[in-house]
PDB file of C-alpha atoms and ligand atoms in Angstrom:
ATOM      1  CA  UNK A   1     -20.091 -27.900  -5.057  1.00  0.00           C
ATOM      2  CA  UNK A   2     -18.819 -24.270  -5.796  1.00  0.00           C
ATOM      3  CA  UNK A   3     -20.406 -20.753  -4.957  1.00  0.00           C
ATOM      4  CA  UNK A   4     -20.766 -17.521  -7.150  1.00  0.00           C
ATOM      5  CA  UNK A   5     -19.619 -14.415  -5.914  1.00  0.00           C
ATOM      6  CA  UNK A   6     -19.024 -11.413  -6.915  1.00  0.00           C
ATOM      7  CA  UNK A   7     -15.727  -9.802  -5.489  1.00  0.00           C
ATOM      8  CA  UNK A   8     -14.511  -6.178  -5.860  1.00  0.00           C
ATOM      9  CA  UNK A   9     -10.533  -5.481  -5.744  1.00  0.00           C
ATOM     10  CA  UNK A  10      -7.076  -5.432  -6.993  1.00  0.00           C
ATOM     11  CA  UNK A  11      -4.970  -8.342  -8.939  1.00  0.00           C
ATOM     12  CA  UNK A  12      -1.960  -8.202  -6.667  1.00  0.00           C
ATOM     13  CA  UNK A  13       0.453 -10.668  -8.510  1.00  0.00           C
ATOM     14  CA  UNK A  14      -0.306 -13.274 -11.159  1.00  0.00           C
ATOM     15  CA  UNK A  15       1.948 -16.509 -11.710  1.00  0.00           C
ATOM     16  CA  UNK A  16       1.878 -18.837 -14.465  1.00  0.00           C
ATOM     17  CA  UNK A  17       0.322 -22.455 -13.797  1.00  0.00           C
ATOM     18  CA  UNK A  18       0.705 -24.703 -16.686  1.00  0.00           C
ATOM     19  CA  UNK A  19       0.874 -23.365 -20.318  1.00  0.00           C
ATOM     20  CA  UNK A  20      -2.110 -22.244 -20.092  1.00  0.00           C
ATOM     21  CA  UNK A  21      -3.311 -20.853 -17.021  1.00  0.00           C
ATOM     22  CA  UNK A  22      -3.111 -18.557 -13.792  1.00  0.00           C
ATOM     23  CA  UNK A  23      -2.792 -18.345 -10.194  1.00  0.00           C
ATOM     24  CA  UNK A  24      -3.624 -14.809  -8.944  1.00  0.00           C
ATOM     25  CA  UNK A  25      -3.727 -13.058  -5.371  1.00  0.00           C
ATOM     26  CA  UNK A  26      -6.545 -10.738  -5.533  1.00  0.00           C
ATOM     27  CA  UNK A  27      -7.125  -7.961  -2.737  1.00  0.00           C
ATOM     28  CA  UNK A  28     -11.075  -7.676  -2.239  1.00  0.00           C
ATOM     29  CA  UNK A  29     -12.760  -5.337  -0.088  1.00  0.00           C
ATOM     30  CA  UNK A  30     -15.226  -8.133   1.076  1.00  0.00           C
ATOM     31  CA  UNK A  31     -13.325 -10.877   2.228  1.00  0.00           C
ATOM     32  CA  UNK A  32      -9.102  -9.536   1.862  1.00  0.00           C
ATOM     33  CA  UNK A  33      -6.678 -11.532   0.170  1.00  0.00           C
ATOM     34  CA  UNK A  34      -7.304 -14.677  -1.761  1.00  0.00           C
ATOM     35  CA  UNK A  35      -6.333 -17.149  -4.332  1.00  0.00           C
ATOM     36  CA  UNK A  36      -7.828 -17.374  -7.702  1.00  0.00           C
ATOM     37  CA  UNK A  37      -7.109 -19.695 -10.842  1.00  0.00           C
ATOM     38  CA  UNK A  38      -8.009 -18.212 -14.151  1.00  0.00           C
ATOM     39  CA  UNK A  39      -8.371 -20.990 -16.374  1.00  0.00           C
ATOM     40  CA  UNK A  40      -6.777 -20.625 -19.741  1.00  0.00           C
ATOM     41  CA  UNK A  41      -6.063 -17.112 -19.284  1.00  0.00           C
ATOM     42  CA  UNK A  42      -2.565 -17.520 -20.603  1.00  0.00           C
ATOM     43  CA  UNK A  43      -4.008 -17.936 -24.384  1.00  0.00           C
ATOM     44  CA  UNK A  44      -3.896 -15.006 -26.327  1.00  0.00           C
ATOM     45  CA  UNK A  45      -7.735 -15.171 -27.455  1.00  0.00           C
ATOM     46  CA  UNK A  46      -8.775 -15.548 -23.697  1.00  0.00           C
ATOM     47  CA  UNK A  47     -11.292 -13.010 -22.505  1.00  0.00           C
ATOM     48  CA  UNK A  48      -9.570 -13.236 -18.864  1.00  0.00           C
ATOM     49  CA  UNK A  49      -5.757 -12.753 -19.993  1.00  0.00           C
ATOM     50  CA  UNK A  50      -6.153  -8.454 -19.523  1.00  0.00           C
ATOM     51  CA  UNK A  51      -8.156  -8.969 -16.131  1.00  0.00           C
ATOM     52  CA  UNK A  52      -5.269 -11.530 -15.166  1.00  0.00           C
ATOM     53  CA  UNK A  53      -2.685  -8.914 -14.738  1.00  0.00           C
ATOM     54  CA  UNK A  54      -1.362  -6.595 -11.482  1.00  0.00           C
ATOM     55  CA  UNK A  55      -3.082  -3.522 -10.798  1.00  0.00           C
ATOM     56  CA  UNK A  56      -6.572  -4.714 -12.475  1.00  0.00           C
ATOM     57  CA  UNK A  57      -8.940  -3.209 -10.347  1.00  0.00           C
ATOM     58  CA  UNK A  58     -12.544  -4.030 -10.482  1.00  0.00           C
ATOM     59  CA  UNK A  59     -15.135  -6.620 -10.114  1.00  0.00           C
ATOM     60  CA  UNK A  60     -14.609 -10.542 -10.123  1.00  0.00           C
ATOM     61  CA  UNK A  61     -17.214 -12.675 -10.766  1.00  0.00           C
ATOM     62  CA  UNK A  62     -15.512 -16.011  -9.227  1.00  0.00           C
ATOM     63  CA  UNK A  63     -16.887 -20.149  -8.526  1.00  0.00           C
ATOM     64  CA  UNK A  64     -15.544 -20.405  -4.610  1.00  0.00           C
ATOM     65  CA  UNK A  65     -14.260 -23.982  -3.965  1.00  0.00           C
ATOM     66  CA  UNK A  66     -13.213 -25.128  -1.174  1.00  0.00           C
ATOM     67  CA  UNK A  67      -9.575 -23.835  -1.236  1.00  0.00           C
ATOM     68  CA  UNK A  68      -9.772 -21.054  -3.919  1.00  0.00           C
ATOM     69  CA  UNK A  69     -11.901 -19.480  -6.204  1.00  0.00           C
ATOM     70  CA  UNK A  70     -12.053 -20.131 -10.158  1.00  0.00           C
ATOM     71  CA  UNK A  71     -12.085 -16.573 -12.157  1.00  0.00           C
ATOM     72  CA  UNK A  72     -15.568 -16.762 -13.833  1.00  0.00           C
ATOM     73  CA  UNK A  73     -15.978 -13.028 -14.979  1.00  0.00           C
ATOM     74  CA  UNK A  74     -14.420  -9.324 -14.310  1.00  0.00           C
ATOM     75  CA  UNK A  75     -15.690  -6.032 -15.376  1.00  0.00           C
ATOM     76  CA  UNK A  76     -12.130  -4.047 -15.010  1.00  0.00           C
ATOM     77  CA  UNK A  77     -12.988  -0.660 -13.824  1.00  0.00           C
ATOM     78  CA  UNK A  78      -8.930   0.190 -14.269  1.00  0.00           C
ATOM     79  CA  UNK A  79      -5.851  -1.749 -15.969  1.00  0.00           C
ATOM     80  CA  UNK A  80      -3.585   1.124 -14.550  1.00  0.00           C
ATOM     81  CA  UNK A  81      -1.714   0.142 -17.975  1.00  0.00           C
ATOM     82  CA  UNK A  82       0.092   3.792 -17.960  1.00  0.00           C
ATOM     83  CA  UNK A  83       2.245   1.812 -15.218  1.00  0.00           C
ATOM     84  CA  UNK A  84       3.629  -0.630 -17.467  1.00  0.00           C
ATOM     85  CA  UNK A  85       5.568   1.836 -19.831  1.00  0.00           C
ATOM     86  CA  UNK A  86       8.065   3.147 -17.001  1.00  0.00           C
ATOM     87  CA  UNK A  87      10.088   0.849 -14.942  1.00  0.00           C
ATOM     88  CA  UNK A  88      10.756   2.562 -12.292  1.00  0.00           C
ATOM     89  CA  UNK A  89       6.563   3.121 -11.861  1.00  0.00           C
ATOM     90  CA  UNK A  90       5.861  -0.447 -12.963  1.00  0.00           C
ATOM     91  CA  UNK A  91       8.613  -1.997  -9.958  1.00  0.00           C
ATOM     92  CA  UNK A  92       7.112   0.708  -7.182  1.00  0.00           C
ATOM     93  CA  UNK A  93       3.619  -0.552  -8.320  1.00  0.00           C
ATOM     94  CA  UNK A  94       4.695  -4.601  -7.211  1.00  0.00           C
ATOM     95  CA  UNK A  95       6.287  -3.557  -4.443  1.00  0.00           C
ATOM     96  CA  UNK A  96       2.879  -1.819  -3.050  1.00  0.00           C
ATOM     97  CA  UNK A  97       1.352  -5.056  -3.899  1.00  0.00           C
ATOM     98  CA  UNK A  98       3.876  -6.721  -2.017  1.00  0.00           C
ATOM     99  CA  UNK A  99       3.214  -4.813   0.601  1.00  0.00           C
ATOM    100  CA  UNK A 100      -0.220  -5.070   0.600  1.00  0.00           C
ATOM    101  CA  UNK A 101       0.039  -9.090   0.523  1.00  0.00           C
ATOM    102  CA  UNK A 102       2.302  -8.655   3.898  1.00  0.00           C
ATOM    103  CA  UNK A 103       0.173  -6.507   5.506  1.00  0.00           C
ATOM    104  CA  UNK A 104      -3.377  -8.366   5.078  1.00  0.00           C
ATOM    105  CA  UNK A 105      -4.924 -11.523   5.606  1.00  0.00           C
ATOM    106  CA  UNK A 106      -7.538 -13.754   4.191  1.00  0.00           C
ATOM    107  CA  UNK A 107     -11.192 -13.726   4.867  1.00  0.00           C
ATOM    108  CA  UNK A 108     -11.250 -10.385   6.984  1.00  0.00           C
ATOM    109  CA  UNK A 109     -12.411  -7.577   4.979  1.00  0.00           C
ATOM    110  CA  UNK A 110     -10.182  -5.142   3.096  1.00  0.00           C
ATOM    111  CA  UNK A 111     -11.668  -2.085   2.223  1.00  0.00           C
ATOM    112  CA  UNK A 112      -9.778   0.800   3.345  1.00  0.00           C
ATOM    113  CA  UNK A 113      -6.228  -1.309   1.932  1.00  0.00           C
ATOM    114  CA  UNK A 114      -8.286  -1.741  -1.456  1.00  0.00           C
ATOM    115  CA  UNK A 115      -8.863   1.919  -1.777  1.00  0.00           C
ATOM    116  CA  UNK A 116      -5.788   2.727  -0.264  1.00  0.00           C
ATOM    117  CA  UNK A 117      -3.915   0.601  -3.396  1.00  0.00           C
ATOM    118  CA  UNK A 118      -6.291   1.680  -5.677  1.00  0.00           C
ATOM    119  CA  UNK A 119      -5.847   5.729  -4.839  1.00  0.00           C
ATOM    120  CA  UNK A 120      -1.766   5.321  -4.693  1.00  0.00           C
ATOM    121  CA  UNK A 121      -1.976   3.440  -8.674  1.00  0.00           C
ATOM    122  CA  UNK A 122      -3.665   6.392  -9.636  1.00  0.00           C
ATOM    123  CA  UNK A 123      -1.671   9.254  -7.414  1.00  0.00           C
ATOM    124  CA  UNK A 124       1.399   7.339  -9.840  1.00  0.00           C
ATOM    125  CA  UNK A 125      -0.409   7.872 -12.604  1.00  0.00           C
ATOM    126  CA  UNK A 126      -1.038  11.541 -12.632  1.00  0.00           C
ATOM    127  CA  UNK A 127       2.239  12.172 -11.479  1.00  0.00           C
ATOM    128  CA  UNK A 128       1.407  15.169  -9.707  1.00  0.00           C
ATOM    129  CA  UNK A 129       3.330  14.167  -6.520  1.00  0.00           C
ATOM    130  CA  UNK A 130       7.124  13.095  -6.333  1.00  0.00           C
ATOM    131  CA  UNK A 131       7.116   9.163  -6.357  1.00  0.00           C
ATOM    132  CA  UNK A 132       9.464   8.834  -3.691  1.00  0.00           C
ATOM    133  CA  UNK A 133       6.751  11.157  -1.079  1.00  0.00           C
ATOM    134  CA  UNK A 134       3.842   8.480  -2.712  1.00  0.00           C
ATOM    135  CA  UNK A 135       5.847   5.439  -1.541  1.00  0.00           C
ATOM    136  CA  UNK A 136       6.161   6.960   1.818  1.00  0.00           C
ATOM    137  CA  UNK A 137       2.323   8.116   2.022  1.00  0.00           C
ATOM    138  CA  UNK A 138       1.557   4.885   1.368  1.00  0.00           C
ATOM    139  CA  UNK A 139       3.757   3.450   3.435  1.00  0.00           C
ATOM    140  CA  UNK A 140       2.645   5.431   6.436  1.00  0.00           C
ATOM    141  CA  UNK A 141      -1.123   4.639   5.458  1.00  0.00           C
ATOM    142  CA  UNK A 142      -0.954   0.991   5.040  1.00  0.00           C
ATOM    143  CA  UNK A 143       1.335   0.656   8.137  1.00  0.00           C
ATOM    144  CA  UNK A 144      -1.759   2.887  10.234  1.00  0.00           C
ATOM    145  CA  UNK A 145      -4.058   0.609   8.969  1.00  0.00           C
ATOM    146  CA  UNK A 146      -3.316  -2.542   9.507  1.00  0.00           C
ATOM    147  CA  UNK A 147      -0.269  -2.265  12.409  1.00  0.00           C
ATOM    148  CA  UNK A 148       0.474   0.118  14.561  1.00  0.00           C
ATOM    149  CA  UNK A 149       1.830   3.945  13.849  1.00  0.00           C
ATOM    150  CA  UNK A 150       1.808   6.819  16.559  1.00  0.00           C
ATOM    151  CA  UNK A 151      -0.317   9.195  16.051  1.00  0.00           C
ATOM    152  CA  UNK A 152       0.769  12.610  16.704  1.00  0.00           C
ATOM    153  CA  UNK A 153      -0.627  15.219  19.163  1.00  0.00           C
ATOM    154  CA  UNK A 154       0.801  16.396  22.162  1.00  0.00           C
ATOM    155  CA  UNK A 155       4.162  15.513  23.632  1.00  0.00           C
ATOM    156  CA  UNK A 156       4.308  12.415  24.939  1.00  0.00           C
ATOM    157  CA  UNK A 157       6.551  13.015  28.019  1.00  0.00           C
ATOM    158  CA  UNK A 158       4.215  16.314  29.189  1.00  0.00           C
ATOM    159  CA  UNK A 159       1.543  16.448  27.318  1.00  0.00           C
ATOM    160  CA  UNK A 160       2.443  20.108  26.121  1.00  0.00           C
ATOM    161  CA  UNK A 161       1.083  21.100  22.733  1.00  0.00           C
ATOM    162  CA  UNK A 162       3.414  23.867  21.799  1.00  0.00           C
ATOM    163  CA  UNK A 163       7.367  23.608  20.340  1.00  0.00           C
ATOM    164  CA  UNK A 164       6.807  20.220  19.297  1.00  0.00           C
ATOM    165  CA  UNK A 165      10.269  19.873  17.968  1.00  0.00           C
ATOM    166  CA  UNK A 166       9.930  16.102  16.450  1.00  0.00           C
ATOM    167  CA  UNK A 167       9.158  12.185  16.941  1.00  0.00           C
ATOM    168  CA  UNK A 168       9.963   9.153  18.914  1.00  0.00           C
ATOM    169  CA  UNK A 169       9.285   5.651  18.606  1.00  0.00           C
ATOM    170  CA  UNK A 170      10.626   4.242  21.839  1.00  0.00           C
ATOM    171  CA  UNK A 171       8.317   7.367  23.397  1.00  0.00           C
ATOM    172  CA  UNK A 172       5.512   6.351  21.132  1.00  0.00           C
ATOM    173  CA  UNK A 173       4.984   9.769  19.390  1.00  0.00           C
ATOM    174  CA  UNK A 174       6.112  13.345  19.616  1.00  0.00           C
ATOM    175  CA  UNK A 175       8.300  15.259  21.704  1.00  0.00           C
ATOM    176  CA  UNK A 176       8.930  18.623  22.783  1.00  0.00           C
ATOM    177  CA  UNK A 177      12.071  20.545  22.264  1.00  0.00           C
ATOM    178  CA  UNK A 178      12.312  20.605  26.442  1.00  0.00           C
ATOM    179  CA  UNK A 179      12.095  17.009  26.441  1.00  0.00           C
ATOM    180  CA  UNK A 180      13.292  15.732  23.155  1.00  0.00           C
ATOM    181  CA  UNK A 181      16.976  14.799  25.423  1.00  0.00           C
ATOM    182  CA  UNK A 182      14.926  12.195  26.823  1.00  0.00           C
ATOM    183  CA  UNK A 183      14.081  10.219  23.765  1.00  0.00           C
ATOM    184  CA  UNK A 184      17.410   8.423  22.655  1.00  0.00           C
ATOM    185  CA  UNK A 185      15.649   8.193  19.281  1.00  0.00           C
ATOM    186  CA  UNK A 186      14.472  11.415  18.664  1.00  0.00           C
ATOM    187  CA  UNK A 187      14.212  12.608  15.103  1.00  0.00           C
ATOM    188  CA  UNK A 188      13.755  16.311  14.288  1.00  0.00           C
ATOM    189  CA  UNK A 189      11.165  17.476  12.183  1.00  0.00           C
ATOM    190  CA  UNK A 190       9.467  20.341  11.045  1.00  0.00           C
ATOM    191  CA  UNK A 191       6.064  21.041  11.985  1.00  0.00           C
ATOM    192  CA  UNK A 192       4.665  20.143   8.289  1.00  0.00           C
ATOM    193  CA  UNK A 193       6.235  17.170   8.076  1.00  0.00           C
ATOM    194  CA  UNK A 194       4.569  16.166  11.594  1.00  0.00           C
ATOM    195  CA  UNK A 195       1.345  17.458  10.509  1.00  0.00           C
ATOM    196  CA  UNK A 196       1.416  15.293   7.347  1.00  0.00           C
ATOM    197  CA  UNK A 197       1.751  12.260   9.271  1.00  0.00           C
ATOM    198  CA  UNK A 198      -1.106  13.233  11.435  1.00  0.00           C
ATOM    199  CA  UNK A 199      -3.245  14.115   8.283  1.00  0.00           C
ATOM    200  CA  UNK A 200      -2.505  10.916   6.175  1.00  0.00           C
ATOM    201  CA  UNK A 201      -3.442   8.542   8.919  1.00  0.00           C
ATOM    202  CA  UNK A 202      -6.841  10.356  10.013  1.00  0.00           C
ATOM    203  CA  UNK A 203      -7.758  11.502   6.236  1.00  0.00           C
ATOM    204  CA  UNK A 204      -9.368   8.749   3.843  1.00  0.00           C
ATOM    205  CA  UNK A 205      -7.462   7.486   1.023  1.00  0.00           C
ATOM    206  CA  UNK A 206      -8.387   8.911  -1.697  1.00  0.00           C
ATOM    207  CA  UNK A 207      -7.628  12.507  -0.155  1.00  0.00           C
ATOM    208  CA  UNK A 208      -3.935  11.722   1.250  1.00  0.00           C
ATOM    209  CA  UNK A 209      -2.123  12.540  -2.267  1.00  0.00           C
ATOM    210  CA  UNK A 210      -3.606  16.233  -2.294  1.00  0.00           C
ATOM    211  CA  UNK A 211      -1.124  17.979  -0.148  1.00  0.00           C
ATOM    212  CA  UNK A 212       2.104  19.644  -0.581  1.00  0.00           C
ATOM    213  CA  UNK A 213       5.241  19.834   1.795  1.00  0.00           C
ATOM    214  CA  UNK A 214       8.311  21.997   0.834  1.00  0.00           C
ATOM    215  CA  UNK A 215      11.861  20.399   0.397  1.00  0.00           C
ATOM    216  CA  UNK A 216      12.747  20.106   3.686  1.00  0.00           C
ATOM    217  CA  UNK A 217       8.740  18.985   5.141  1.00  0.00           C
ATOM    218  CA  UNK A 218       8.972  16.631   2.310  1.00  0.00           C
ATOM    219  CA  UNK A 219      12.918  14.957   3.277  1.00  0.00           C
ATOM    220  CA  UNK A 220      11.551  14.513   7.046  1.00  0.00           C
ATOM    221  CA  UNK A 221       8.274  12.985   5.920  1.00  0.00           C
ATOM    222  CA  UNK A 222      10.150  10.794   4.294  1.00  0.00           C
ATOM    223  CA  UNK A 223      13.313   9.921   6.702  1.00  0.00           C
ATOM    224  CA  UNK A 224      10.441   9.087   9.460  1.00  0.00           C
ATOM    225  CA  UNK A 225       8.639   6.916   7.369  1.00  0.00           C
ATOM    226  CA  UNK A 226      11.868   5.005   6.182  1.00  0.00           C
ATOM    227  CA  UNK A 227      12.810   4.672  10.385  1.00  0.00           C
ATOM    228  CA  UNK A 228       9.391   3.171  10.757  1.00  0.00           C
ATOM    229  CA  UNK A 229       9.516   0.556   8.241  1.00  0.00           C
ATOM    230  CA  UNK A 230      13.675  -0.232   9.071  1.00  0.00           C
ATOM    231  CA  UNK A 231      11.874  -0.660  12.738  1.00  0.00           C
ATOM    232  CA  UNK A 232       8.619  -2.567  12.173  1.00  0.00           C
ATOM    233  CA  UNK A 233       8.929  -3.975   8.972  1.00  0.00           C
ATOM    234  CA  UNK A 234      12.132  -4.829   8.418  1.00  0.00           C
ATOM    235  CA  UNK A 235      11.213  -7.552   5.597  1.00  0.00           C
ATOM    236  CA  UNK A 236      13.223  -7.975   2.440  1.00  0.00           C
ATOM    237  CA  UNK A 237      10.427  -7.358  -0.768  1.00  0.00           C
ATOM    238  CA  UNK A 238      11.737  -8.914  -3.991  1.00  0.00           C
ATOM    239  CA  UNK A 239      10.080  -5.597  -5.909  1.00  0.00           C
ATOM    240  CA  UNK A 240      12.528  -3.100  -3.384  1.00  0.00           C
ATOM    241  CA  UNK A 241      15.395  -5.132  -4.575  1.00  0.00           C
ATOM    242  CA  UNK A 242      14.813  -4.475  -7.902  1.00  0.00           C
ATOM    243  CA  UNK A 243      14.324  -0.760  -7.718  1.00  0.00           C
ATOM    244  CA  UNK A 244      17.417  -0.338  -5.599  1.00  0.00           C
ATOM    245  CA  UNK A 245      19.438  -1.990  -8.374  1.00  0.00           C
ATOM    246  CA  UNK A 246      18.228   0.306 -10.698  1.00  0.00           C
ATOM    247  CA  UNK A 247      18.584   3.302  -8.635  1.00  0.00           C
ATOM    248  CA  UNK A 248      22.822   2.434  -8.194  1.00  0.00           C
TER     249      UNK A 248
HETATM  250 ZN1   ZN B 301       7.395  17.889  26.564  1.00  0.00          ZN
END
């Protein structure tokens, strides 16, 4: 006996089953990651083979079974197709899927990661904001989401709120320029770049791609964010290897 739902989110990878068919990870708002088959999709003529793809964002009517669900229907709100014409954008784009299937599980509810993916596709798009500050944004977001990011304020060590000279993750957040000595991992920054981190993890997502840091806010957003994931993620993603290939 099978169940019809309807399902909104984000194709996060799509592999080939048989000649004719696929085997999707969809993100959904309502109940997080899951499997779906769409059946026959592969064939040209089939009405599911443009829903099938990464990035398709919108609504998915689906049969539940008992293990998966069966692709019934979708009414694609975005294809994000501008993606597919630039590498570079296209491989970024997997690897925030990628990341998005590390970072969430199934049957617990997504919908701050959904918007989150869905606002960072179309930050790419408009290309308003240097890629390599999205990455880290999003980064930073999906990491205060689902795991665990300082927040910063005050100085951790006394609680002072002026000449916050930078970060620490052994301290757990930010320290002063009296007591920065005592963090063996302290990392300068300016006080843009720690304001950015403190407004993309209290802002909603589809208001963290509106700011602007100067060269220097922008290189310490972005050298924090890289310690964070070295530290706490740590994982190999197929989709990085590829881009770092192409970037030698
Ligand atoms: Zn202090």
């Amino acid at each position: 006996m099978s169940f019809q739902t309807e399902l909104t989110g984000i194709v996060l990878s799509a592999s080939p089953v048989d000649d004719y068919n696929y085997r999707m990870v969809v993100l959904t708002k309502e109940r997080g990651k899951i499997t779906v088959f769409a059946k026959g999709a592969r064939k040209p003529t089939s009405s599911f083979l443009a829903c099938s793809q990464p990035f398709a964002y919108g609504k998915f009517n689906l049969y539940q079974g008992r293990e998966a669900y069966n692709l019934n229907g979708a009414v694609i709100e975005e294809y994000f197709a501008k993606l597919r014409d630039d590498i570079e954008l296209v491989y970024t784009g997997m690897y925030f899927c990628e990341l998005a299937m590390y970072y969430t599980v199934e049957n617990q509810k997504a919908h701050q990661e959904v918007d989150l993916l869905y606002n960072t596709l179309k930050a790419m798009t408009q290309g308003r904001m240097d890629l390599a500050l999205i990455r880290s944004i999003y980064e930073l977001k999906m990491a205060s989401i689902c795991g665990e990011a300082p927040l910063p304020g005050e100085c951790v060590v006394c609680h002072g709120k002026e000449e916050i000279a930078g970060m620490s993750f052994i301290r757990g957040g930010c320290v002063c320029r009296e007591h920065k000595v005592l963090a063996k991992d302290f990392m300068a920054m300016v006080p843009a770049a720690i304001y950015a981190v403190y407004y993309v993890m209290v802002n909603a997502p589809e208001k963290i791609y509106s700011f602007r840091l100067d060269e220097q806010g922008t290189a310490d957003f972005i050298n924090y964010v890289t310690c964070y994931m070295k530290r706490f993620v740590g994982r190999r993603f197929t989709s990085l290897e590829f881009l770092s290939m192409m970037c030698v």
